[in-house]
Amino acid sequence: MADTKTATLTFDNKSFELPMRSPTVGPDVVDIQKLYGQAGIFTHDPGFTSTSSCESGLTFIDGEEGILLHRGYSIEDLAMKASYLETCYLLLYGELPDKKQLPEFENRVTMHTMLHEQMTNFFRGFRRDAHPMAVMVGVVGAMSAFYHDSTDINDPWQREVASIRLIAKMPTIAAWAYKYSVGQPFVYPQNSLDYATNFLRMCFAVPAEEYQPDPILSKAMDRIFTLHADHEQNASTSTVRLAGSSGANPFACIAAGIACLWGPAHGGANQACLEMLREIGSVDRIPEFIKRAKDKDDPFRLMGFGHRVYKNFDPRAKVMKESADEVLDLLGIEDNPTLQVAKELERIALEDEYFVDKKLYPNVDFYSGIILDAMGFPTSMFTPIFAVSRTVGWIAQWKEMISDSSKIGRPRQLYTGPAHRDFVALDQR
Ligand code: SDX
């Protein structure tokens, strides 16, 4: 049904009717695209706390109810019943793949997992102690210099090839960033392996012995990939959309998304959270850190806690917490002290008035680091793994942006600097 509702804005004895639009689910929006032209005013929302930046059919979050849907399917169902590549297909093409489409898609991705051999030189240009996210930003951006046949954003076929190349090559790039940091030789992808197992082998295999895939680790890795795939218009996705709106090529846009994800308030929180849990060290030190997190004069925050949208449990954190128990148990890692600290910290925080009042709950980053640590990854690899997983979300959102609008994203501002003033010569100052 066509949207006919309107909102009335009244000021200075003037009234303006603004069209409203209703979503499939979620809050209505007031369409203010013509507001400045009609009323000569801007709206002001620096953190986009009340602003819809686009129309999207990919992912829906209900922050009050702790619901996350990808094309209508719950994250719980996808994480427990689908593979990461099934979820990739769903995000890219709108439906879960059937028995013919899934193997075809898996094969297309598998056939693009190798990197142009000359790109290995980029890794060697970094210091060994470079953060893997620095390497990923650089190498993914450099893909623009190697895959010229998939940089024309106006050619649907080139957009499709670039999408598959990025999803396929991110695990190779992340694994090689890790190998370079530990001084081990690059391990090439194996076409006989599934996506998650291939990534684990590229990270942990060494030429000196055969790599023995561990189905427990492969399943946990694939589930972690699925849980991080997409998340509405989060900071890094908004970065990719804004970069894409200028017509930049897909590799440059994804490099911009990786750069934004790196921040500790966003994807860098999984690394910061595990480092925080290790710093806490034991349950008896938790009150000291809770006190610091509540202290307005202390910049310390509980990493892995809180979320711009979720004001209830992050559903991904629930699945991650169950997986942490399962993986550590299956790996025979009894009473992992970091997991004990995490569970006690969660229990205490969720009973504390400050966190209850501010509706601060564990988010996706709170438990993920514990599983990745148990799988043998250093904390520096946690955010690169988030980036590998989120690439499909960035790509799906980028493709949607291109097909929906050709307008460059260009926010306005509330200017509070000086009005015009005459120049003062140096000898007069
Ligand atoms: C991700 O957007 C996404 O969807 C992101 C993501 C995705 O999948 O893409 O979900 C992934 O980035 C998850 C979030 C990971 N970040 C962290 O865990 C870092 C710690 N969390 C905080 O930095 C914070 O909660 C944010 C950044 C996540 C959200 O910040 P908001 O929405 O801007 O909220 P805010 O900073 O305005 O906080 C509201 C209040 C503040 O107190 P007051 O100024 O109102 O008195 O809550 C307090 C904050 O001080 N607060 C915290 C806190 N988080 C918020 N206090 C202590 N510890 C915290 N973690």
XYZ file of C-alpha atoms and ligand atoms in Angstrom:
489
model
C 0.000 0.000 0.000
C 1.391 3.443 -0.891
C 2.613 5.439 2.085
C 0.166 8.377 2.660
C 0.986 9.317 6.256
C 2.630 12.713 6.774
C 4.414 14.504 9.620
C 3.875 18.221 10.208
C 6.833 20.409 11.139
C 5.863 23.800 12.533
C 8.221 26.685 13.403
C 8.319 30.471 12.950
C 4.540 30.331 12.343
C 5.162 28.142 9.289
C 4.075 24.497 8.799
C 5.552 21.898 6.493
C 4.045 18.531 5.607
C 6.700 15.821 5.334
C 5.906 12.414 3.828
C 6.271 9.376 6.094
C 7.181 5.839 5.015
C 6.521 2.541 6.753
C 8.993 -0.387 6.753
C 8.178 -4.100 6.650
C 9.011 -4.134 10.371
C 10.467 -1.439 12.640
C 9.897 2.295 13.102
C 8.267 4.550 10.477
C 10.522 7.197 8.916
C 9.934 10.854 8.097
C 11.327 11.485 4.618
C 13.235 14.792 4.906
C 14.962 14.736 1.512
C 13.100 17.892 0.453
C 13.172 19.600 3.881
C 16.042 22.016 3.136
C 14.514 22.987 -0.209
C 11.097 23.578 1.357
C 11.969 24.978 4.787
C 15.583 26.149 4.515
C 16.637 24.147 7.578
C 18.709 20.994 8.240
C 18.092 18.243 10.776
C 20.976 17.555 13.166
C 21.973 14.017 14.290
C 25.815 13.669 14.633
C 25.848 9.992 15.713
C 22.908 9.028 13.469
C 21.041 7.895 16.595
C 17.655 8.720 14.990
C 18.512 8.813 11.299
C 17.852 6.318 8.537
C 20.583 6.703 5.914
C 19.144 4.363 3.292
C 16.482 1.827 2.376
C 17.646 -1.773 2.723
C 16.181 -5.267 2.533
C 19.214 -7.158 3.832
C 19.224 -7.149 7.639
C 16.815 -6.086 10.361
C 17.654 -5.557 14.038
C 15.097 -5.069 16.803
C 17.302 -3.669 19.562
C 14.585 -3.765 22.230
C 13.752 -7.437 21.589
C 17.272 -8.626 20.738
C 16.272 -9.803 17.251
C 18.590 -10.040 14.209
C 17.228 -11.184 10.819
C 19.054 -11.636 7.519
C 16.502 -11.435 4.680
C 13.916 -12.524 7.280
C 15.809 -15.524 8.696
C 16.884 -15.339 12.363
C 20.589 -15.284 13.173
C 19.994 -18.171 15.588
C 18.626 -20.380 12.769
C 21.369 -19.365 10.330
C 24.182 -19.864 12.868
C 22.891 -23.286 13.979
C 21.456 -24.652 10.705
C 23.210 -22.960 7.750
C 26.823 -22.587 6.647
C 28.543 -19.242 6.210
C 28.467 -19.580 2.417
C 24.730 -20.352 2.543
C 24.335 -17.106 4.499
C 26.528 -15.305 1.940
C 24.284 -16.550 -0.873
C 21.184 -15.418 1.086
C 22.598 -11.922 1.667
C 23.796 -11.531 -1.937
C 20.813 -12.972 -3.817
C 17.880 -12.751 -1.350
C 17.006 -16.435 -0.931
C 18.643 -19.475 0.655
C 20.343 -21.553 -2.091
C 18.791 -24.859 -3.165
C 20.663 -28.152 -3.553
C 21.959 -27.103 -6.984
C 22.714 -23.452 -6.258
C 24.752 -24.029 -3.082
C 27.485 -26.290 -4.545
C 27.670 -24.056 -7.618
C 28.187 -20.980 -5.400
C 30.697 -22.782 -3.175
C 32.661 -23.768 -6.287
C 32.642 -20.205 -7.654
C 34.066 -18.941 -4.355
C 36.612 -21.777 -4.163
C 37.897 -20.959 -7.666
C 38.775 -17.406 -6.572
C 40.630 -18.086 -3.291
C 44.143 -17.642 -4.715
C 45.774 -14.206 -4.827
C 47.727 -12.813 -7.800
C 51.237 -14.141 -6.977
C 52.825 -10.702 -7.314
C 50.664 -9.515 -4.392
C 52.844 -11.535 -2.022
C 55.357 -8.688 -2.380
C 52.947 -6.344 -0.569
C 53.064 -8.466 2.589
C 56.872 -8.362 2.587
C 56.798 -4.567 2.516
C 55.380 -4.460 6.060
C 57.338 -4.783 9.312
C 56.840 -8.214 10.845
C 55.176 -6.618 13.856
C 52.642 -4.693 11.744
C 49.069 -5.210 12.998
C 47.325 -7.619 10.582
C 44.553 -5.050 10.108
C 47.148 -2.620 8.696
C 48.179 -5.332 6.244
C 44.571 -6.077 5.283
C 43.748 -2.422 4.631
C 46.832 -2.169 2.405
C 46.505 -5.432 0.512
C 42.739 -5.193 -0.082
C 43.140 -1.623 -1.333
C 45.950 -2.850 -3.606
C 43.568 -5.369 -5.206
C 42.352 -2.334 -7.197
C 45.765 -2.429 -8.916
C 45.518 -6.116 -9.855
C 41.922 -6.913 -10.757
C 41.176 -4.244 -13.355
C 38.582 -6.490 -15.013
C 36.290 -6.112 -11.970
C 36.550 -2.451 -11.029
C 33.896 -0.936 -13.341
C 31.005 -0.465 -10.894
C 28.588 0.272 -13.754
C 29.011 -3.226 -15.207
C 26.802 -5.720 -13.280
C 29.035 -8.622 -14.309
C 32.166 -6.859 -13.000
C 30.341 -6.065 -9.733
C 29.502 -9.759 -9.417
C 33.092 -10.886 -10.113
C 34.501 -8.340 -7.643
C 32.019 -9.588 -5.007
C 33.047 -13.214 -5.396
C 36.756 -12.316 -5.527
C 36.547 -10.356 -2.268
C 34.578 -13.028 -0.373
C 36.965 -15.698 -1.681
C 40.279 -13.895 -1.149
C 39.739 -12.292 2.273
C 40.558 -15.533 4.152
C 43.762 -15.908 2.116
C 44.778 -12.291 2.808
C 43.996 -12.584 6.549
C 45.809 -15.921 6.850
C 48.872 -14.636 4.984
C 48.942 -11.494 7.201
C 49.102 -13.878 10.171
C 51.736 -16.144 8.577
C 53.892 -13.116 7.756
C 53.636 -11.869 11.360
C 54.920 -15.187 12.740
C 57.615 -15.652 10.105
C 56.104 -18.778 8.576
C 55.687 -19.463 4.835
C 52.382 -18.665 3.157
C 50.067 -21.684 2.867
C 48.067 -21.754 -0.352
C 44.318 -22.512 -0.383
C 43.204 -26.103 -1.039
C 40.179 -26.460 -3.335
C 39.155 -29.710 -1.648
C 38.448 -27.926 1.662
C 35.363 -25.993 2.780
C 35.649 -22.250 3.418
C 36.303 -22.385 7.170
C 38.650 -25.385 7.068
C 40.603 -23.787 4.218
C 41.085 -20.656 6.335
C 42.214 -22.637 9.394
C 44.653 -24.633 7.279
C 46.111 -21.479 5.699
C 46.616 -20.095 9.223
C 47.927 -23.119 11.072
C 49.451 -25.562 8.538
C 53.250 -25.702 8.158
C 55.199 -27.353 5.319
C 56.886 -29.664 7.807
C 53.784 -31.790 8.432
C 50.340 -32.669 7.111
C 47.553 -30.450 8.508
C 44.884 -32.465 10.315
C 41.544 -30.601 9.997
C 39.557 -30.602 13.240
C 35.779 -30.675 12.546
C 35.094 -29.011 15.910
C 37.269 -26.039 15.028
C 35.939 -25.874 11.459
C 32.331 -25.801 12.679
C 33.137 -23.156 15.310
C 35.017 -21.068 12.726
C 32.160 -21.285 10.216
C 29.647 -20.293 12.922
C 31.777 -17.287 13.934
C 31.874 -16.215 10.283
C 28.069 -16.502 10.060
C 27.511 -14.521 13.276
C 29.515 -11.540 11.980
C 28.245 -11.468 8.368
C 26.120 -8.305 8.320
C 24.533 -5.873 10.770
C 22.428 -3.093 9.180
C 24.119 0.312 8.830
C 26.929 -0.079 11.405
C 29.919 2.262 11.209
C 32.021 0.189 8.774
C 29.068 -0.630 6.522
C 28.107 3.055 6.423
C 31.742 3.790 5.511
C 31.568 1.325 2.606
C 28.278 2.823 1.401
C 29.613 6.382 1.584
C 32.838 5.429 -0.222
C 30.810 3.562 -2.845
C 28.515 6.560 -3.390
C 31.469 8.461 -4.896
C 31.887 5.715 -7.523
C 35.064 4.295 -5.960
C 35.906 0.740 -7.008
C 34.770 -2.134 -4.740
C 38.267 -2.984 -3.484
C 38.858 0.611 -2.332
C 35.425 0.640 -0.639
C 36.083 -2.589 1.265
C 39.533 -1.295 2.304
C 37.740 1.739 3.781
C 35.371 -0.584 5.652
C 38.306 -2.566 7.075
C 39.903 0.666 8.282
C 36.717 1.706 10.103
C 36.107 -1.749 11.585
C 39.580 -1.630 13.205
C 38.466 0.888 15.848
C 38.065 -0.478 19.435
C 34.538 0.947 19.643
C 33.596 -1.269 16.674
C 35.239 -4.427 15.365
C 38.419 -3.854 17.363
C 36.411 -4.550 20.528
C 36.921 -8.324 20.313
C 40.696 -7.892 20.663
C 40.260 -5.189 23.345
C 37.744 -7.374 25.223
C 40.021 -10.392 25.555
C 42.919 -8.145 26.564
C 40.619 -6.596 29.196
C 39.527 -10.027 30.497
C 43.192 -11.047 30.764
C 44.028 -7.779 32.574
C 41.207 -8.476 35.048
C 42.750 -11.922 35.446
C 40.581 -13.236 38.284
C 36.986 -12.852 39.471
C 38.032 -11.055 42.659
C 39.334 -8.128 40.571
C 36.041 -7.659 38.698
C 34.536 -5.067 41.117
C 37.554 -2.786 40.541
C 36.926 -2.793 36.776
C 33.138 -2.401 37.126
C 33.852 0.667 39.281
C 36.162 2.109 36.629
C 33.600 1.454 33.864
C 31.032 3.482 35.833
C 33.418 6.345 36.604
C 32.628 9.297 34.308
C 36.172 10.598 34.772
C 37.712 7.301 33.678
C 37.704 6.653 29.900
C 37.715 2.896 30.613
C 34.712 1.033 29.263
C 33.804 -2.633 29.561
C 34.842 -3.863 26.131
C 32.328 -6.236 24.574
C 29.519 -4.481 26.461
C 26.907 -2.069 25.170
C 25.578 -1.388 21.702
C 24.079 1.510 19.768
C 21.062 -0.554 18.774
C 20.742 -3.537 21.140
C 19.164 -2.449 24.431
C 18.660 -6.110 25.216
C 20.918 -9.129 24.738
C 22.782 -9.191 21.396
C 21.435 -12.480 19.964
C 24.867 -13.170 18.492
C 26.394 -13.018 21.982
C 23.982 -15.725 23.162
C 24.978 -18.089 20.345
C 28.646 -17.210 20.852
C 28.378 -17.938 24.605
C 26.862 -21.386 23.917
C 29.593 -22.040 21.341
C 32.306 -20.981 23.787
C 31.134 -23.574 26.298
C 30.840 -26.238 23.567
C 34.201 -25.562 21.875
C 36.210 -25.308 25.091
C 34.569 -28.477 26.399
C 35.207 -30.364 23.136
C 38.800 -29.131 23.117
C 39.159 -30.371 26.657
C 40.046 -26.902 27.947
C 38.598 -27.246 31.417
C 37.681 -24.195 33.525
C 39.326 -21.673 31.198
C 40.090 -18.792 33.617
C 39.269 -16.142 31.015
C 35.862 -17.733 30.358
C 35.206 -17.881 34.099
C 36.068 -14.182 34.432
C 33.818 -13.378 31.422
C 30.825 -15.269 32.840
C 31.226 -13.722 36.318
C 31.752 -10.249 34.817
C 28.568 -10.675 32.776
C 26.629 -11.875 35.846
C 27.805 -8.996 38.040
C 27.311 -6.334 35.336
C 23.791 -7.521 34.506
C 22.854 -7.122 38.191
C 24.471 -3.698 38.518
C 22.097 -0.725 38.450
C 24.416 1.304 36.149
C 24.408 -1.339 33.395
C 20.728 -2.159 33.904
C 19.690 1.503 33.702
C 21.811 2.110 30.588
C 20.650 -1.212 29.082
C 24.218 -2.387 28.552
C 24.445 -6.077 27.624
C 27.249 -8.241 26.224
C 27.597 -7.783 22.466
C 29.004 -10.005 19.740
C 32.574 -9.204 20.808
C 32.239 -10.331 24.420
C 32.637 -14.094 23.932
C 34.096 -14.356 20.423
C 37.641 -13.681 21.610
C 37.498 -16.559 24.092
C 36.689 -19.028 21.318
C 39.282 -17.574 18.920
C 41.911 -17.670 21.670
C 41.069 -21.333 22.391
C 41.394 -22.058 18.654
C 44.958 -20.763 18.734
C 44.586 -17.271 17.253
C 46.550 -14.341 18.738
C 44.342 -11.387 19.776
C 45.715 -9.387 16.820
C 43.870 -11.783 14.473
C 40.444 -11.304 16.063
C 39.448 -8.196 14.109
C 40.858 -9.503 10.800
C 38.552 -12.529 11.280
C 35.643 -10.135 11.861
C 36.653 -8.367 8.602
C 36.728 -11.660 6.670
C 33.202 -12.426 7.816
C 31.797 -8.899 7.355
C 33.043 -8.653 3.759
C 29.853 -10.311 2.493
C 27.743 -7.778 4.400
C 29.779 -4.859 3.100
C 29.552 -6.203 -0.456
C 25.814 -6.910 -0.281
C 25.170 -3.414 1.115
C 27.473 -1.866 -1.523
C 25.632 -3.685 -4.338
C 22.272 -2.571 -2.904
C 23.498 1.040 -2.661
C 24.633 1.052 -6.300
C 21.370 -0.421 -7.590
C 19.279 2.013 -5.473
C 20.889 5.412 -5.933
C 23.502 7.291 -7.921
C 23.588 10.220 -5.480
C 26.879 10.852 -3.678
C 26.487 10.845 0.107
C 27.188 14.367 1.324
C 25.932 15.311 4.839
C 25.559 18.996 5.821
C 26.500 20.496 9.223
C 25.669 22.872 12.051
C 28.381 25.519 11.561
C 29.510 27.174 14.797
C 32.767 28.738 13.603
C 33.306 32.520 13.057
C 31.202 34.418 10.504
C 33.088 36.225 7.711
C 35.877 38.547 8.929
C 38.446 40.687 7.045
C 41.985 39.386 6.629
C 44.604 40.897 9.025
C 48.117 41.404 7.643
C 50.936 39.724 9.590
C 52.375 43.071 10.890
C 48.898 43.922 12.249
C 48.414 40.720 14.320
C 30.268 -3.736 17.258
O 26.807 -0.906 15.167
C 26.962 -2.210 15.095
O 26.086 -2.934 14.722
C 28.321 -2.711 15.498
C 28.485 -4.232 15.559
C 28.412 -4.859 14.195
O 28.109 -6.067 14.117
O 28.743 -4.160 13.189
O 27.491 -4.778 16.392
C 29.853 -4.607 16.122
O 30.919 -2.754 17.037
C 29.782 -4.074 18.648
C 30.209 -3.004 19.704
C 31.674 -3.294 20.091
N 32.188 -2.214 20.928
C 32.466 -2.400 22.239
O 32.209 -3.431 22.869
C 33.160 -1.210 22.909
C 32.469 -0.903 24.253
N 31.107 -0.391 23.967
C 30.972 1.053 23.927
O 32.073 1.749 23.383
C 29.586 1.495 23.417
O 28.662 0.720 24.058
C 29.293 1.459 21.924
C 30.279 2.242 21.150
C 29.247 0.061 21.430
C 27.910 2.090 21.729
O 28.019 3.392 22.076
P 26.756 4.395 21.962
O 25.551 3.754 21.418
O 27.225 5.627 21.297
O 26.374 4.609 23.428
P 27.067 5.679 24.311
O 28.539 5.649 24.102
O 26.355 6.962 24.128
O 26.773 5.077 25.773
C 25.542 5.336 26.394
C 25.905 5.396 27.853
C 27.073 6.368 28.125
O 26.888 6.861 29.431
P 26.224 8.369 29.580
O 27.130 9.311 28.795
O 24.816 8.263 28.975
O 26.244 8.631 31.068
O 26.367 4.112 28.295
C 27.723 4.195 28.710
C 28.296 5.490 28.144
O 29.317 5.987 28.969
N 28.414 3.027 28.136
C 29.283 2.278 28.793
C 29.627 1.271 27.874
N 28.987 1.444 26.720
C 28.225 2.544 26.875
N 29.801 2.346 30.036
C 30.681 1.382 30.369
N 31.066 0.375 29.558
C 30.565 0.286 28.301
N 30.942 -0.688 27.501
